[in-house]
PDB file of C-alpha atoms in Angstrom:
ATOM      1  CA  MET A   2       0.022   0.014  -0.009  1.00 92.00           C
ATOM      2  CA  ILE A   3       1.145   3.506  -0.817  1.00 96.00           C
ATOM      3  CA  GLU A   4       0.782   5.827   2.137  1.00 96.00           C
ATOM      4  CA  SER A   5       2.869   8.828   1.308  1.00 97.00           C
ATOM      5  CA  PRO A   6       1.529  11.700  -0.788  1.00 96.00           C
ATOM      6  CA  ARG A   7       5.108  12.165  -1.939  1.00 96.00           C
ATOM      7  CA  HIS A   8       5.422   8.730  -3.497  1.00 97.00           C
ATOM      8  CA  GLU A   9       6.535   8.911  -7.182  1.00 97.00           C
ATOM      9  CA  ARG A  10       3.401   7.426  -8.614  1.00 97.00           C
ATOM     10  CA  VAL A  11       1.139   9.617  -6.481  1.00 97.00           C
ATOM     11  CA  ARG A  12       3.078  12.717  -7.489  1.00 97.00           C
ATOM     12  CA  ALA A  13       2.841  11.750 -11.129  1.00 98.00           C
ATOM     13  CA  ALA A  14      -0.901  11.305 -10.968  1.00 98.00           C
ATOM     14  CA  SER A  15      -1.269  14.580  -9.032  1.00 97.00           C
ATOM     15  CA  ARG A  16       0.503  16.476 -11.811  1.00 98.00           C
ATOM     16  CA  LEU A  17      -2.431  15.630 -14.084  1.00 98.00           C
ATOM     17  CA  GLN A  18      -4.425  18.223 -12.327  1.00 97.00           C
ATOM     18  CA  GLN A  19      -2.374  20.692 -14.433  1.00 97.00           C
ATOM     19  CA  ARG A  20      -3.191  21.193 -18.038  1.00 96.00           C
ATOM     20  CA  ALA A  21       0.478  21.104 -19.102  1.00 97.00           C
ATOM     21  CA  ALA A  22       0.915  17.582 -17.743  1.00 98.00           C
ATOM     22  CA  ARG A  23      -2.330  16.483 -19.357  1.00 98.00           C
ATOM     23  CA  SER A  24      -1.307  17.790 -22.734  1.00 97.00           C
ATOM     24  CA  GLU A  25       2.143  16.249 -22.390  1.00 97.00           C
ATOM     25  CA  THR A  26       0.958  12.699 -21.426  1.00 98.00           C
ATOM     26  CA  GLY A  27      -2.446  12.450 -23.063  1.00 98.00           C
ATOM     27  CA  LEU A  28      -3.888  11.325 -19.639  1.00 98.00           C
ATOM     28  CA  PHE A  29      -6.358  12.746 -17.262  1.00 98.00           C
ATOM     29  CA  LEU A  30      -7.826  11.997 -13.857  1.00 97.00           C
ATOM     30  CA  LEU A  31     -11.380  10.963 -12.888  1.00 96.00           C
ATOM     31  CA  GLU A  32     -12.840  10.215  -9.402  1.00 96.00           C
ATOM     32  CA  GLY A  33     -15.670   8.229  -7.923  1.00 94.00           C
ATOM     33  CA  PRO A  34     -17.270   4.808  -8.466  1.00 95.00           C
ATOM     34  CA  ASN A  35     -19.764   5.862 -11.119  1.00 93.00           C
ATOM     35  CA  ALA A  36     -17.053   7.486 -13.306  1.00 94.00           C
ATOM     36  CA  LEU A  37     -14.802   4.622 -12.684  1.00 95.00           C
ATOM     37  CA  ARG A  38     -17.472   2.201 -14.025  1.00 95.00           C
ATOM     38  CA  GLU A  39     -17.749   4.163 -17.167  1.00 95.00           C
ATOM     39  CA  ALA A  40     -14.045   4.321 -17.660  1.00 96.00           C
ATOM     40  CA  ILE A  41     -13.771   0.524 -17.308  1.00 96.00           C
ATOM     41  CA  ALA A  42     -16.435   0.046 -20.006  1.00 95.00           C
ATOM     42  CA  ALA A  43     -14.663   2.496 -22.228  1.00 95.00           C
ATOM     43  CA  ASP A  44     -11.301   0.632 -21.681  1.00 95.00           C
ATOM     44  CA  ALA A  45      -9.767   4.013 -20.777  1.00 97.00           C
ATOM     45  CA  ILE A  46      -7.970   3.148 -17.519  1.00 97.00           C
ATOM     46  CA  VAL A  47      -4.238   3.145 -17.173  1.00 98.00           C
ATOM     47  CA  GLU A  48      -4.027   2.816 -13.502  1.00 97.00           C
ATOM     48  CA  ALA A  49      -6.284   3.375 -10.422  1.00 98.00           C
ATOM     49  CA  PHE A  50      -5.696   4.217  -6.773  1.00 98.00           C
ATOM     50  CA  ALA A  51      -8.213   3.277  -4.148  1.00 98.00           C
ATOM     51  CA  THR A  52      -8.451   3.132  -0.379  1.00 97.00           C
ATOM     52  CA  THR A  53      -9.258  -0.184   1.417  1.00 97.00           C
ATOM     53  CA  ALA A  54     -12.596   1.281   2.481  1.00 97.00           C
ATOM     54  CA  PHE A  55     -13.499   1.856  -1.210  1.00 97.00           C
ATOM     55  CA  VAL A  56     -12.507  -1.730  -2.076  1.00 97.00           C
ATOM     56  CA  ASP A  57     -14.655  -3.061   0.805  1.00 97.00           C
ATOM     57  CA  ARG A  58     -17.686  -1.143  -0.502  1.00 96.00           C
ATOM     58  CA  HIS A  59     -17.091  -1.746  -4.216  1.00 96.00           C
ATOM     59  CA  GLY A  60     -15.485  -5.197  -4.443  1.00 94.00           C
ATOM     60  CA  ASP A  61     -16.851  -5.670  -8.002  1.00 94.00           C
ATOM     61  CA  LEU A  62     -15.258  -2.600  -9.323  1.00 93.00           C
ATOM     62  CA  ALA A  63     -11.932  -3.324  -7.596  1.00 94.00           C
ATOM     63  CA  ALA A  64     -11.919  -6.886  -8.952  1.00 95.00           C
ATOM     64  CA  SER A  65     -12.560  -5.714 -12.496  1.00 95.00           C
ATOM     65  CA  LEU A  66      -9.441  -3.444 -12.354  1.00 95.00           C
ATOM     66  CA  GLY A  67      -7.161  -6.443 -11.612  1.00 93.00           C
ATOM     67  CA  ASP A  68      -3.472  -5.385 -11.666  1.00 94.00           C
ATOM     68  CA  ALA A  69      -4.329  -1.777 -12.594  1.00 96.00           C
ATOM     69  CA  LEU A  70      -5.502  -1.118  -8.937  1.00 97.00           C
ATOM     70  CA  GLU A  71      -3.095   0.074  -6.324  1.00 97.00           C
ATOM     71  CA  LEU A  72      -4.103   0.482  -2.698  1.00 97.00           C
ATOM     72  CA  VAL A  73      -3.346   3.866  -1.134  1.00 98.00           C
ATOM     73  CA  GLY A  74      -3.857   5.614   2.155  1.00 97.00           C
ATOM     74  CA  GLU A  75      -6.243   8.532   2.741  1.00 96.00           C
ATOM     75  CA  ARG A  76      -3.472  11.134   2.566  1.00 96.00           C
ATOM     76  CA  ALA A  77      -2.105   9.743  -0.621  1.00 97.00           C
ATOM     77  CA  LEU A  78      -5.531   9.676  -2.289  1.00 97.00           C
ATOM     78  CA  ALA A  79      -6.265  13.222  -1.064  1.00 96.00           C
ATOM     79  CA  ALA A  80      -3.056  14.414  -2.911  1.00 97.00           C
ATOM     80  CA  MET A  81      -4.503  13.168  -6.162  1.00 97.00           C
ATOM     81  CA  SER A  82      -8.070  14.233  -5.658  1.00 96.00           C
ATOM     82  CA  ASP A  83      -9.584  17.570  -6.814  1.00 91.00           C
ATOM     83  CA  THR A  84     -12.515  17.374  -4.364  1.00 90.00           C
ATOM     84  CA  VAL A  85     -12.894  18.376  -0.741  1.00 87.00           C
ATOM     85  CA  ARG A  86     -14.324  14.995   0.162  1.00 90.00           C
ATOM     86  CA  PRO A  87     -12.605  12.310  -2.042  1.00 92.00           C
ATOM     87  CA  GLN A  88     -14.748   9.330  -2.983  1.00 94.00           C
ATOM     88  CA  GLY A  89     -12.130   6.685  -2.295  1.00 96.00           C
ATOM     89  CA  VAL A  90     -10.822   6.067  -5.840  1.00 97.00           C
ATOM     90  CA  VAL A  91      -8.828   8.118  -8.435  1.00 97.00           C
ATOM     91  CA  ALA A  92      -8.162   6.775 -11.885  1.00 97.00           C
ATOM     92  CA  VAL A  93      -5.588   7.821 -14.432  1.00 98.00           C
ATOM     93  CA  CYS A  94      -7.234   7.476 -17.887  1.00 98.00           C
ATOM     94  CA  ARG A  95      -6.382   7.941 -21.557  1.00 98.00           C
ATOM     95  CA  GLN A  96      -7.776  10.958 -23.243  1.00 98.00           C
ATOM     96  CA  GLN A  97     -10.043   9.875 -26.113  1.00 96.00           C
ATOM     97  CA  PRO A  98     -10.598  12.930 -28.361  1.00 97.00           C
ATOM     98  CA  THR A  99     -11.420  12.454 -32.049  1.00 97.00           C
ATOM     99  CA  THR A 100     -10.609  14.599 -35.123  1.00 98.00           C
ATOM    100  CA  LEU A 101     -12.886  17.321 -36.281  1.00 98.00           C
ATOM    101  CA  GLU A 102     -13.613  15.383 -39.479  1.00 97.00           C
ATOM    102  CA  ARG A 103     -14.671  12.191 -37.655  1.00 97.00           C
ATOM    103  CA  ALA A 104     -16.702  14.118 -35.102  1.00 97.00           C
ATOM    104  CA  LEU A 105     -18.805  15.628 -37.902  1.00 97.00           C
ATOM    105  CA  GLU A 106     -19.001  12.503 -40.156  1.00 96.00           C
ATOM    106  CA  ARG A 107     -22.715  11.697 -40.573  1.00 95.00           C
ATOM    107  CA  ALA A 108     -23.628  14.030 -37.845  1.00 97.00           C
ATOM    108  CA  THR A 109     -27.044  15.587 -37.471  1.00 98.00           C
ATOM    109  CA  LEU A 110     -26.738  17.342 -34.137  1.00 98.00           C
ATOM    110  CA  VAL A 111     -23.482  18.986 -32.869  1.00 98.00           C
ATOM    111  CA  ALA A 112     -22.471  21.542 -30.242  1.00 98.00           C
ATOM    112  CA  ILE A 113     -19.637  23.920 -30.908  1.00 98.00           C
ATOM    113  CA  LEU A 114     -18.222  25.741 -27.932  1.00 98.00           C
ATOM    114  CA  HIS A 115     -16.588  29.080 -28.427  1.00 97.00           C
ATOM    115  CA  GLU A 116     -14.506  30.531 -25.572  1.00 96.00           C
ATOM    116  CA  VAL A 117     -16.397  28.549 -22.900  1.00 97.00           C
ATOM    117  CA  GLN A 118     -14.274  29.148 -19.809  1.00 96.00           C
ATOM    118  CA  ASP A 119     -16.350  27.712 -16.875  1.00 97.00           C
ATOM    119  CA  PRO A 120     -15.470  24.084 -16.184  1.00 97.00           C
ATOM    120  CA  GLY A 121     -18.962  23.389 -14.730  1.00 96.00           C
ATOM    121  CA  ASN A 122     -20.615  24.849 -17.833  1.00 97.00           C
ATOM    122  CA  LEU A 123     -18.404  22.895 -20.261  1.00 98.00           C
ATOM    123  CA  GLY A 124     -18.968  19.660 -18.281  1.00 98.00           C
ATOM    124  CA  THR A 125     -22.682  20.132 -18.134  1.00 98.00           C
ATOM    125  CA  ILE A 126     -22.894  20.861 -21.826  1.00 98.00           C
ATOM    126  CA  LEU A 127     -21.013  17.616 -22.606  1.00 98.00           C
ATOM    127  CA  ARG A 128     -23.414  15.736 -20.343  1.00 98.00           C
ATOM    128  CA  VAL A 129     -26.522  17.326 -21.932  1.00 98.00           C
ATOM    129  CA  ALA A 130     -25.178  16.708 -25.395  1.00 98.00           C
ATOM    130  CA  ASP A 131     -24.765  13.005 -24.575  1.00 98.00           C
ATOM    131  CA  ALA A 132     -28.224  12.804 -22.984  1.00 98.00           C
ATOM    132  CA  ALA A 133     -29.903  14.577 -25.981  1.00 98.00           C
ATOM    133  CA  GLY A 134     -28.262  12.113 -28.349  1.00 98.00           C
ATOM    134  CA  ALA A 135     -26.019  14.723 -30.051  1.00 98.00           C
ATOM    135  CA  ASP A 136     -23.383  13.172 -32.264  1.00 98.00           C
ATOM    136  CA  ALA A 137     -20.433  15.266 -31.076  1.00 98.00           C
ATOM    137  CA  VAL A 138     -19.102  18.276 -29.263  1.00 98.00           C
ATOM    138  CA  VAL A 139     -16.448  20.481 -30.622  1.00 98.00           C
ATOM    139  CA  VAL A 140     -14.409  22.229 -27.959  1.00 98.00           C
ATOM    140  CA  THR A 141     -12.519  24.986 -29.604  1.00 97.00           C
ATOM    141  CA  ARG A 142      -8.985  25.915 -28.561  1.00 93.00           C
ATOM    142  CA  SER A 143     -10.130  28.987 -26.934  1.00 90.00           C
ATOM    143  CA  SER A 144     -12.180  27.117 -24.324  1.00 97.00           C
ATOM    144  CA  VAL A 145     -11.270  25.357 -21.122  1.00 97.00           C
ATOM    145  CA  ASP A 146      -9.642  22.043 -21.291  1.00 97.00           C
ATOM    146  CA  PRO A 147     -12.399  19.279 -21.368  1.00 97.00           C
ATOM    147  CA  TYR A 148     -10.007  16.991 -19.314  1.00 98.00           C
ATOM    148  CA  ASN A 149      -9.813  19.549 -16.447  1.00 97.00           C
ATOM    149  CA  PRO A 150     -10.875  17.588 -13.407  1.00 96.00           C
ATOM    150  CA  LYS A 151     -13.829  19.932 -12.717  1.00 96.00           C
ATOM    151  CA  VAL A 152     -15.063  19.395 -16.264  1.00 98.00           C
ATOM    152  CA  VAL A 153     -14.739  15.662 -16.047  1.00 97.00           C
ATOM    153  CA  ARG A 154     -16.590  15.647 -12.703  1.00 95.00           C
ATOM    154  CA  ALA A 155     -19.424  17.733 -14.220  1.00 96.00           C
ATOM    155  CA  THR A 156     -19.796  15.354 -17.194  1.00 96.00           C
ATOM    156  CA  THR A 157     -20.594  12.389 -14.819  1.00 92.00           C
ATOM    157  CA  GLY A 158     -18.990  10.015 -17.282  1.00 94.00           C
ATOM    158  CA  SER A 159     -20.181  11.578 -20.575  1.00 96.00           C
ATOM    159  CA  ILE A 160     -16.620  12.597 -21.429  1.00 97.00           C
ATOM    160  CA  LEU A 161     -16.156   8.877 -22.149  1.00 96.00           C
ATOM    161  CA  HIS A 162     -19.259   8.507 -24.296  1.00 92.00           C
ATOM    162  CA  ILE A 163     -19.756  11.393 -26.616  1.00 97.00           C
ATOM    163  CA  PRO A 164     -17.245  12.085 -29.470  1.00 98.00           C
ATOM    164  CA  HIS A 165     -15.385  15.293 -28.830  1.00 98.00           C
ATOM    165  CA  ALA A 166     -12.986  17.209 -31.008  1.00 98.00           C
ATOM    166  CA  VAL A 167     -10.567  19.625 -29.347  1.00 97.00           C
ATOM    167  CA  GLY A 168      -8.027  22.286 -30.209  1.00 94.00           C
ATOM    168  CA  VAL A 169      -9.603  23.645 -33.350  1.00 96.00           C
ATOM    169  CA  SER A 170     -10.620  27.126 -34.227  1.00 97.00           C
ATOM    170  CA  THR A 171     -14.242  28.261 -34.134  1.00 97.00           C
ATOM    171  CA  GLU A 172     -13.917  29.362 -37.786  1.00 97.00           C
ATOM    172  CA  ASP A 173     -12.659  25.900 -38.883  1.00 98.00           C
ATOM    173  CA  ALA A 174     -15.345  24.132 -36.920  1.00 98.00           C
ATOM    174  CA  VAL A 175     -18.151  26.149 -38.413  1.00 98.00           C
ATOM    175  CA  LEU A 176     -16.661  25.806 -41.941  1.00 98.00           C
ATOM    176  CA  ALA A 177     -16.461  21.944 -41.509  1.00 98.00           C
ATOM    177  CA  ALA A 178     -20.047  21.919 -40.249  1.00 98.00           C
ATOM    178  CA  HIS A 179     -21.184  23.819 -43.344  1.00 98.00           C
ATOM    179  CA  GLN A 180     -19.197  21.577 -45.639  1.00 97.00           C
ATOM    180  CA  ARG A 181     -21.034  18.570 -44.194  1.00 97.00           C
ATOM    181  CA  GLY A 182     -24.347  20.047 -44.757  1.00 97.00           C
ATOM    182  CA  LEU A 183     -25.206  21.215 -41.273  1.00 98.00           C
ATOM    183  CA  GLN A 184     -26.880  24.586 -40.643  1.00 98.00           C
ATOM    184  CA  VAL A 185     -25.188  26.609 -37.906  1.00 98.00           C
ATOM    185  CA  LEU A 186     -27.484  28.258 -35.299  1.00 98.00           C
ATOM    186  CA  ALA A 187     -25.878  30.636 -32.915  1.00 98.00           C
ATOM    187  CA  ALA A 188     -27.334  30.895 -29.430  1.00 97.00           C
ATOM    188  CA  ASP A 189     -27.288  34.729 -28.872  1.00 96.00           C
ATOM    189  CA  VAL A 190     -29.501  37.258 -27.247  1.00 93.00           C
ATOM    190  CA  SER A 191     -29.625  39.236 -30.482  1.00 92.00           C
ATOM    191  CA  GLY A 192     -31.287  36.424 -32.349  1.00 95.00           C
ATOM    192  CA  ASP A 193     -34.769  35.402 -33.313  1.00 97.00           C
ATOM    193  CA  GLU A 194     -36.786  33.618 -30.668  1.00 97.00           C
ATOM    194  CA  LEU A 195     -36.487  29.921 -30.562  1.00 97.00           C
ATOM    195  CA  THR A 196     -40.245  29.567 -30.554  1.00 96.00           C
ATOM    196  CA  ALA A 197     -40.705  31.572 -33.776  1.00 97.00           C
ATOM    197  CA  PRO A 198     -42.329  29.542 -36.574  1.00 97.00           C
ATOM    198  CA  HIS A 199     -39.459  30.027 -38.993  1.00 96.00           C
ATOM    199  CA  VAL A 200     -37.038  29.002 -36.413  1.00 97.00           C
ATOM    200  CA  ARG A 201     -39.014  25.978 -35.234  1.00 96.00           C
ATOM    201  CA  GLU A 202     -39.190  24.873 -38.932  1.00 96.00           C
ATOM    202  CA  ARG A 203     -35.435  24.755 -39.058  1.00 97.00           C
ATOM    203  CA  LEU A 204     -34.879  22.752 -35.862  1.00 97.00           C
ATOM    204  CA  ALA A 205     -35.417  19.376 -37.671  1.00 96.00           C
ATOM    205  CA  ARG A 206     -32.616  19.973 -40.028  1.00 98.00           C
ATOM    206  CA  PRO A 207     -29.086  18.737 -39.339  1.00 98.00           C
ATOM    207  CA  THR A 208     -27.727  21.425 -37.017  1.00 98.00           C
ATOM    208  CA  ALA A 209     -24.586  22.606 -35.319  1.00 98.00           C
ATOM    209  CA  TRP A 210     -25.324  24.884 -32.347  1.00 98.00           C
ATOM    210  CA  LEU A 211     -22.763  27.486 -31.703  1.00 98.00           C
ATOM    211  CA  PHE A 212     -22.498  28.625 -28.053  1.00 98.00           C
ATOM    212  CA  GLY A 213     -20.299  31.406 -26.807  1.00 97.00           C
ATOM    213  CA  ASN A 214     -18.561  32.700 -23.684  1.00 95.00           C
ATOM    214  CA  GLU A 215     -20.398  32.921 -20.438  1.00 93.00           C
ATOM    215  CA  ALA A 216     -19.959  36.670 -19.970  1.00 90.00           C
ATOM    216  CA  ARG A 217     -19.430  37.979 -23.473  1.00 92.00           C
ATOM    217  CA  GLY A 218     -21.412  35.595 -25.616  1.00 93.00           C
ATOM    218  CA  LEU A 219     -20.339  35.477 -29.190  1.00 96.00           C
ATOM    219  CA  ASP A 220     -18.193  38.203 -30.701  1.00 94.00           C
ATOM    220  CA  VAL A 221     -19.209  39.847 -33.936  1.00 96.00           C
ATOM    221  CA  ALA A 222     -16.910  37.816 -36.102  1.00 96.00           C
ATOM    222  CA  SER A 223     -18.036  34.502 -34.652  1.00 96.00           C
ATOM    223  CA  LEU A 224     -21.685  35.360 -34.785  1.00 96.00           C
ATOM    224  CA  ALA A 225     -21.270  36.253 -38.475  1.00 97.00           C
ATOM    225  CA  LEU A 226     -20.188  32.663 -39.161  1.00 97.00           C
ATOM    226  CA  ALA A 227     -23.637  31.410 -38.230  1.00 98.00           C
ATOM    227  CA  ASP A 228     -26.622  30.980 -40.475  1.00 98.00           C
ATOM    228  CA  LEU A 229     -29.011  32.328 -37.910  1.00 98.00           C
ATOM    229  CA  PRO A 230     -28.838  33.709 -34.365  1.00 98.00           C
ATOM    230  CA  VAL A 231     -31.354  32.399 -31.987  1.00 98.00           C
ATOM    231  CA  ARG A 232     -32.264  33.287 -28.446  1.00 97.00           C
ATOM    232  CA  VAL A 233     -34.070  31.393 -25.789  1.00 97.00           C
ATOM    233  CA  PRO A 234     -37.247  33.392 -24.690  1.00 95.00           C
ATOM    234  CA  ILE A 235     -37.460  34.646 -21.130  1.00 95.00           C
ATOM    235  CA  TYR A 236     -41.001  34.504 -19.866  1.00 95.00           C
ATOM    236  CA  GLY A 237     -40.448  35.429 -16.265  1.00 96.00           C
ATOM    237  CA  ARG A 238     -38.356  38.144 -14.528  1.00 94.00           C
ATOM    238  CA  ALA A 239     -34.953  36.506 -14.711  1.00 93.00           C
ATOM    239  CA  GLU A 240     -32.372  38.808 -16.484  1.00 89.00           C
ATOM    240  CA  SER A 241     -30.885  35.796 -18.439  1.00 89.00           C
ATOM    241  CA  LEU A 242     -30.110  32.121 -18.428  1.00 93.00           C
ATOM    242  CA  ASN A 243     -26.896  30.285 -17.508  1.00 94.00           C
ATOM    243  CA  LEU A 244     -25.008  29.193 -20.578  1.00 97.00           C
ATOM    244  CA  ALA A 245     -25.379  25.531 -19.795  1.00 97.00           C
ATOM    245  CA  THR A 246     -29.056  25.935 -19.189  1.00 97.00           C
ATOM    246  CA  ALA A 247     -29.656  27.733 -22.502  1.00 97.00           C
ATOM    247  CA  ALA A 248     -27.543  25.082 -24.238  1.00 98.00           C
ATOM    248  CA  SER A 249     -29.696  22.447 -22.680  1.00 98.00           C
ATOM    249  CA  VAL A 250     -32.864  24.059 -24.051  1.00 98.00           C
ATOM    250  CA  CYS A 251     -31.425  24.512 -27.535  1.00 98.00           C
ATOM    251  CA  LEU A 252     -30.022  20.945 -27.924  1.00 98.00           C
ATOM    252  CA  TYR A 253     -33.174  19.360 -26.569  1.00 98.00           C
ATOM    253  CA  GLN A 254     -35.448  21.422 -28.888  1.00 98.00           C
ATOM    254  CA  SER A 255     -33.348  20.132 -31.829  1.00 98.00           C
ATOM    255  CA  ALA A 256     -33.341  16.502 -30.490  1.00 98.00           C
ATOM    256  CA  ILE A 257     -37.150  16.574 -30.082  1.00 97.00           C
ATOM    257  CA  ALA A 258     -37.606  18.097 -33.517  1.00 97.00           C
ATOM    258  CA  HIS A 259     -35.349  15.415 -34.988  1.00 96.00           C
ATOM    259  CA  ALA A 260     -37.283  12.656 -33.260  1.00 94.00           C
ATOM    260  CA  ASP A 261     -40.649  14.026 -34.420  1.00 88.00           C
ATOM    261  CA  GLY A 262     -39.412  14.295 -37.940  1.00 71.00           C
TER     262      GLY A 262
END
């Protein structure tokens, strides 16, 4: 059992909390039994570290890890964890991004994320896109790293399900979507209402939704790339919607229109 938080393997895993280490190694961290189960199914695990208490509670998961599992003490686990209350297990996993071309191949519903900086928002959008049956998410190079531990936690395992392209420009992503026959709808407060008849008519078409920065939205140049700006109507007194909430509405409206069509 590894007890020291300064053990070489613990320190190597801990470094994956930093973007530079993740980029260099192509690895990332995930925590908790539910995420671990998804990572096992995706064959993404390189190694895992767990406490004896976790093994006692989740013997089936521990057994399925085989030689990839290393027992650690609470202090060693805490050094690798990004949470205040670690869930007893941390896994080192292989990143599994795809190319922009493969992400958009035969796609009918896609989310393109431009300068999304909040890890919780990005993780939630990945989760919602997965739940709505979207084909892919494109995380542009101006956005937060999708393998950031806070993003990974917010996806609740969807980072291992939904195809995602990373490190491309917004312009290239929109151009590629157009080339594959997708219309690009930009979520923006300047746009036409999502409930307008001419917008609803378009929702059943193959669509790439373009979502912008939490505070600034989409800049003029990025907005000009889209075929149509669209806004989610506000019926109550709220000033605006959180980005992830607005993205959820937009993606599900498209998903429902596709299912009805």
